[in-house]
Short mmCIF file of C-alpha atoms in Angstrom, two decimals:
data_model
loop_
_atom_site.label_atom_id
_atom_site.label_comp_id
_atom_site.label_asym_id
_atom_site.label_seq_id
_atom_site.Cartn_x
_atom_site.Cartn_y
_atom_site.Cartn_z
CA UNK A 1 175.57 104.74 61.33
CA UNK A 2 172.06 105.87 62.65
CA UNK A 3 170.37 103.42 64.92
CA UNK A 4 166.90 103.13 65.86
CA UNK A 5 166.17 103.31 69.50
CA UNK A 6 165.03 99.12 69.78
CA UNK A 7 168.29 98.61 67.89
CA UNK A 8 170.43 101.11 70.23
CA UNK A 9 168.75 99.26 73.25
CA UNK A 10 169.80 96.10 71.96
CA UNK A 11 173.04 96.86 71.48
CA UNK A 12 173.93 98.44 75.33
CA UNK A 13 172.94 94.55 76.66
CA UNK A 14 175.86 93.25 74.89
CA UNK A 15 179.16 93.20 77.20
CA UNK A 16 182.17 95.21 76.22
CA UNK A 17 184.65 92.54 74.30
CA UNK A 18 181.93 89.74 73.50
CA UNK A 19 181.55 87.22 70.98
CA UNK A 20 178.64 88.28 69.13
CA UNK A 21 175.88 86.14 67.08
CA UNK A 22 173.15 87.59 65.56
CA UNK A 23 170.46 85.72 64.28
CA UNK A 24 168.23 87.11 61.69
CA UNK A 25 170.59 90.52 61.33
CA UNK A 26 168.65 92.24 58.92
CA UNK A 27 171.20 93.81 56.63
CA UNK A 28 173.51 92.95 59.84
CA UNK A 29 173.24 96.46 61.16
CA UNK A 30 173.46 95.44 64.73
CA UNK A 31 176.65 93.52 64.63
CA UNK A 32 178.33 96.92 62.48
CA UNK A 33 177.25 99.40 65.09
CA UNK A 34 178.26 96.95 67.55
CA UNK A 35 181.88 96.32 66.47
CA UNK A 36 182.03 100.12 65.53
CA UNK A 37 181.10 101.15 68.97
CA UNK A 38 184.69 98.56 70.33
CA UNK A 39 181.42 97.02 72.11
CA UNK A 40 182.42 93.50 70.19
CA UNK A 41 185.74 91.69 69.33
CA UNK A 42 183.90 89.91 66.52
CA UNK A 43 180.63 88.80 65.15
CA UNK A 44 178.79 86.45 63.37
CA UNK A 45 175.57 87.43 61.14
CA UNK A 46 173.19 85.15 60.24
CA UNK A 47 170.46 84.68 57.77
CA UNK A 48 168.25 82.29 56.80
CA UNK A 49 167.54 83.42 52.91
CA UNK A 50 169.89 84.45 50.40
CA UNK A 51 168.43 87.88 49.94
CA UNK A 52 168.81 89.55 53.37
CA UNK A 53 172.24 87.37 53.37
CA UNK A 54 173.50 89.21 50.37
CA UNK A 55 172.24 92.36 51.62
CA UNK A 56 174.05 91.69 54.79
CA UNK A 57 177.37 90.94 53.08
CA UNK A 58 177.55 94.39 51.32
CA UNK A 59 176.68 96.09 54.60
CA UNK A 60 179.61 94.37 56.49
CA UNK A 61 181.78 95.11 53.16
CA UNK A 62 181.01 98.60 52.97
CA UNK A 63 182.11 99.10 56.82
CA UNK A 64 185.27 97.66 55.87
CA UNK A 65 184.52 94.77 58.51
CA UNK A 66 184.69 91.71 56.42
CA UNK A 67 187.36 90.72 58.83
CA UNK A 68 185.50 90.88 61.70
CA UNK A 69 182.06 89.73 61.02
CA UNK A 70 181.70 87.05 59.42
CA UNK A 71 177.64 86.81 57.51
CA UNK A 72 176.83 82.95 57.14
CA UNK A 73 173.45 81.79 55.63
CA UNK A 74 171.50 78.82 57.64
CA UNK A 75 168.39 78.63 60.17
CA UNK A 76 168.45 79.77 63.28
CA UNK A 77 172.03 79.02 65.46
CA UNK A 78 172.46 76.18 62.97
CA UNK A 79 175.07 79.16 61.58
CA UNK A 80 177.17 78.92 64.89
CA UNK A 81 179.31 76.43 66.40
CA UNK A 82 179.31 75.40 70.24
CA UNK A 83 181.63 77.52 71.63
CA UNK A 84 182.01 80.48 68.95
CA UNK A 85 180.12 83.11 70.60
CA UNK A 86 179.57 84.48 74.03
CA UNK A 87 176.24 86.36 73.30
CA UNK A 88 173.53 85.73 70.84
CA UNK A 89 170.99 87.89 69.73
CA UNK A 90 167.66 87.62 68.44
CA UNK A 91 165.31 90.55 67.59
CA UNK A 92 162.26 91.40 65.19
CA UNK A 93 160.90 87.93 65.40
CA UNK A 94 157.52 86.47 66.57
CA UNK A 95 158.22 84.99 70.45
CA UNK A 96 156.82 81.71 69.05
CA UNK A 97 159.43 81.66 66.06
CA UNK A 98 161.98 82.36 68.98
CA UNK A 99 161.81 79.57 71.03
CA UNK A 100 161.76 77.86 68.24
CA UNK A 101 165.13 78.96 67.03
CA UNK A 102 166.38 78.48 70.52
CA UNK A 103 164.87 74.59 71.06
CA UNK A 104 166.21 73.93 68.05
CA UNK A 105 169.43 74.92 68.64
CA UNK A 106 169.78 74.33 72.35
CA UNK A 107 173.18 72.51 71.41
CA UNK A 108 175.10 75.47 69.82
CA UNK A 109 174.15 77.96 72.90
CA UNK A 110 177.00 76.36 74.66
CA UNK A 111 179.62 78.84 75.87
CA UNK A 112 177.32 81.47 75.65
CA UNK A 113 176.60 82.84 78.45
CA UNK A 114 173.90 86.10 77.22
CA UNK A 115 170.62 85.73 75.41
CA UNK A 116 169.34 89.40 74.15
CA UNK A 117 165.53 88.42 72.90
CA UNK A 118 163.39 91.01 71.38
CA UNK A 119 160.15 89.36 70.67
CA UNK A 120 157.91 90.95 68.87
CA UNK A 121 154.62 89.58 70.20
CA UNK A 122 154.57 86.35 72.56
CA UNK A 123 156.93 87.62 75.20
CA UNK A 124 155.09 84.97 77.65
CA UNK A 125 156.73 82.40 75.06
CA UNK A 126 160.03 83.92 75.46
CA UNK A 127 160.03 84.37 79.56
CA UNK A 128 158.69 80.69 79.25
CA UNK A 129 161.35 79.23 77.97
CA UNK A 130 163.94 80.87 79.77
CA UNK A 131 162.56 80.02 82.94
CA UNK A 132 162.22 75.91 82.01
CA UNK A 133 165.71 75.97 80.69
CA UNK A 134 167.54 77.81 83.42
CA UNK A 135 168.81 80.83 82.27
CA UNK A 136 167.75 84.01 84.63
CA UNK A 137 165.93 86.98 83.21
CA UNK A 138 168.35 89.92 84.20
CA UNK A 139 167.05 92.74 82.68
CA UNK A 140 163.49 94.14 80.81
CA UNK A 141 163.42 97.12 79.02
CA UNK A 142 159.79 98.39 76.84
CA UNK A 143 159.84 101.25 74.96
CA UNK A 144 157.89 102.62 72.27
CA UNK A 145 159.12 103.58 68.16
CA UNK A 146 157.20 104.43 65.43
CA UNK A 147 153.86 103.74 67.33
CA UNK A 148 155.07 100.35 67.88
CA UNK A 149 155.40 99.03 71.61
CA UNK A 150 158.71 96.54 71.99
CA UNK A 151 159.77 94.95 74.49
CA UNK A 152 163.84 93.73 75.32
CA UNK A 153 164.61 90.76 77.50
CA UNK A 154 168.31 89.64 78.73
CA UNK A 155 168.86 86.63 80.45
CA UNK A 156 172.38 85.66 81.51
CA UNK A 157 173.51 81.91 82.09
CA UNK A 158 174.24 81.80 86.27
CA UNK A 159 175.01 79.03 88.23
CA UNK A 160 172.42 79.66 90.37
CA UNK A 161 170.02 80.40 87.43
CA UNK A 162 167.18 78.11 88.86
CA UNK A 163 167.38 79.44 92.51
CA UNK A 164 167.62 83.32 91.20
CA UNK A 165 164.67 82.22 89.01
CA UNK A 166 162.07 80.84 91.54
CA UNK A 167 162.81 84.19 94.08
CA UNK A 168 161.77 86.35 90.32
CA UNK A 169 158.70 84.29 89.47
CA UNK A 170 157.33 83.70 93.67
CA UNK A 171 154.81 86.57 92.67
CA UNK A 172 154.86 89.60 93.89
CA UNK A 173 151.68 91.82 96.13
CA UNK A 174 150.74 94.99 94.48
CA UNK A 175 149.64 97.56 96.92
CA UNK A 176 148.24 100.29 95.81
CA UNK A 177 146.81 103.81 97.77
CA UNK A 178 143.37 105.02 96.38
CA UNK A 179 142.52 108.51 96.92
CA UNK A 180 140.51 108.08 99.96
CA UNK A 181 143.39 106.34 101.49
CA UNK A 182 142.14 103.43 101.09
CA UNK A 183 144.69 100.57 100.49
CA UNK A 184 144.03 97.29 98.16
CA UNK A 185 146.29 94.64 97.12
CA UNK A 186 146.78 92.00 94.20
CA UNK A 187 148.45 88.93 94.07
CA UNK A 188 150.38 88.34 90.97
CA UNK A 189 151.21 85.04 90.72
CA UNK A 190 154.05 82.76 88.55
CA UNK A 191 151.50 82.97 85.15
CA UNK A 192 150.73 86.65 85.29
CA UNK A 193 154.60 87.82 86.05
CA UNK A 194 155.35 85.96 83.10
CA UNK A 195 153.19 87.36 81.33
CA UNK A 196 153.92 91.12 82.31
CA UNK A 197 157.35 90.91 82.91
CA UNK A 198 158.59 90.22 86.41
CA UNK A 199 160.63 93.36 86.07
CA UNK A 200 157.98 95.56 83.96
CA UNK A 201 155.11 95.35 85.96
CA UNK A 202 156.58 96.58 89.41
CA UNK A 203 157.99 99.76 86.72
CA UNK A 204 154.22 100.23 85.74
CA UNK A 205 155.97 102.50 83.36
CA UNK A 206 153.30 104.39 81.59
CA UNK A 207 154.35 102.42 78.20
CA UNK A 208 153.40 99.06 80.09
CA UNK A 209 150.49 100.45 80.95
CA UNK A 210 149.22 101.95 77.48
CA UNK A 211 150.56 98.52 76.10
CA UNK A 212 148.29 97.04 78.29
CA UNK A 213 145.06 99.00 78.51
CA UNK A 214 144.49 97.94 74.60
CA UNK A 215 145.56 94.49 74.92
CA UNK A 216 141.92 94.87 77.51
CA UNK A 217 140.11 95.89 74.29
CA UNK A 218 141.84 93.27 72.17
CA UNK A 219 141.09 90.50 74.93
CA UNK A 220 137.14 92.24 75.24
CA UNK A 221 136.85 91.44 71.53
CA UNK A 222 138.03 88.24 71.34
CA UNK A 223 136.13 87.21 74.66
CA UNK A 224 132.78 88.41 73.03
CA UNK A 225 133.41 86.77 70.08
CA UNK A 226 134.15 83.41 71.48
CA UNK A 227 131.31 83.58 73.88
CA UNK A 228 128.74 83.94 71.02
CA UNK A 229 129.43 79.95 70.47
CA UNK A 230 127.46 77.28 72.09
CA UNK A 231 130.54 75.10 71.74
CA UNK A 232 132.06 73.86 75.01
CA UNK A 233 135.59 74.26 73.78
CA UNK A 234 134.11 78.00 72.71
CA UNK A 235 132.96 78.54 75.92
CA UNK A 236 136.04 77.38 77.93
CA UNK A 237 138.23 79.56 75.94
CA UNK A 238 135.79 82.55 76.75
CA UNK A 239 136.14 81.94 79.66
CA UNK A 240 140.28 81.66 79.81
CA UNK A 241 140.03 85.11 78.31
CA UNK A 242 137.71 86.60 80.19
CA UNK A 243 139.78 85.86 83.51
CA UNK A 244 142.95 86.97 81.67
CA UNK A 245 140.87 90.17 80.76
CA UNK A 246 140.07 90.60 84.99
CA UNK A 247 144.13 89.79 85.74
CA UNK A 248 145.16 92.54 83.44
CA UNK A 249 142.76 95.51 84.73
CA UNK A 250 143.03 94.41 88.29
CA UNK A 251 147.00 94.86 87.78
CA UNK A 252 146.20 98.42 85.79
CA UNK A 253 144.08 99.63 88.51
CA UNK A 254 146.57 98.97 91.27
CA UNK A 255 149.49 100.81 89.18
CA UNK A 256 147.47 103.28 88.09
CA UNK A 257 146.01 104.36 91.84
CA UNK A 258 149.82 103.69 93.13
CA UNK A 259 150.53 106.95 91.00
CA UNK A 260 147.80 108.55 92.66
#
């Protein structure tokens, strides 16, 4: 079975001999690879309509793995039971639409002890939640497919979760060397770590940083357009987005002279 890279990625955050769930498996290609690979002892595959359930099914039949991964149709983890799985995965989704799935569910994440989120957009959402319900952000990956940028959070249940958490998100100095040897520094606080990725923006991986220099022109666009309004509420969120606009080239500036 051929992979894509987001999938592949995915898949090397899941522990050798885990209980897999995964939510939303789109024709349940992870969990296959995943128990083909002797990365999982068994899986469950879960779909909310009966179309991609069905689809699903016939994928898991055609592997000969009906015995090993069982395809359920319901939202979100309402297709698990506390306890069944030791890892639960989520990809192709909206961040929003996550944390949904997660709130909702909160009860049926017992026992597991792995979370392998792969937001779509709204990865502030995701980091968000983890953060306010204990579970420590372990591991960021961003890559790039088909012109798309994605980026791959794992967060791991700890009993220290909340300590390991509030060393992550103390914020972190950027210090970057211009050419004339000059040296400035940045303060990135709590916010703007969660919204870069505590992990990604010390990388400054040149995907995070193309990611980043157009979310500048989408954030120039929408600050214009905003500011055009008399309205106070207009003006207020201009203004929110404008200062979000400053964050995000100050941080680019100090990566991007660091490489200097």
């Amino acid at each position: 079975m051929k992979l894509s890279t987001r999938l592949t990625k995915i898949a090397e955050q899941i522990p050798t001999g885990s209980r897999l769930a995964d939510i939303g498996s789109d024709h349940a290609l992870l969990p296959v690879f995943a128990m083909r690979k002797g990365i999982i002892t068994e899986a469950i595959a879960g779909e909310v309509n009966v179309g991609p359930r069905d689809a699903a099914q016939r994928q898991v039949n055609e592997a000969g793995l009906k015995e090993k991964i069982n395809v359920r149709l319901g939202n979100g983890l309402a297709v698990i039971q506390p306890g069944e799985v030791d890892v639960v995965t989520i990809a192709g989704m909206g961040g929003v639409l996550i944390v949904s799935i997660l709130s909702e569910g909160i009860d049926k994440l017992a026992g597991v002890q792995r979370l392998v989120l792969q937001p779509n957009v709204g990865e502030e959402n995701v980091r968000r939640w983890l953060l306010e319900h204990d579970w420590f952000l372990s591991h960021e990956q961003i890559l790039e497919e088909d012109g798309r940028i994605y980026e791959i959070l794992t967060a791991d249940r700890l009993p220290d979760a909340s300590t390991q958490n509030q060393q992550l998100y103390a914020g972190i100095t950027l210090t970057a060397r211009s050419t004339d040897h000059q040296v400035n520094d940045y303060h990135v606080d709590q916010d703007s770590l969660l919204r870069f990725g505590p992990y990604l923006i010390q990388e400054g991986s040149a995907i995070f940083q193309h990611k980043w220099s157009q979310e500048i022109n989408k954030l120039e666009k929408v600050a214009a357009s905003t500011g055009k309004s008399e309205n106070e509420e207009a003006q207020a969120k201009s203004a929110a987005f404008r200062q979000q606009l400053q964050t995000v080239k100050e941080v680019l500036v100090c990566l991007q002279k660091d490489k200097l």
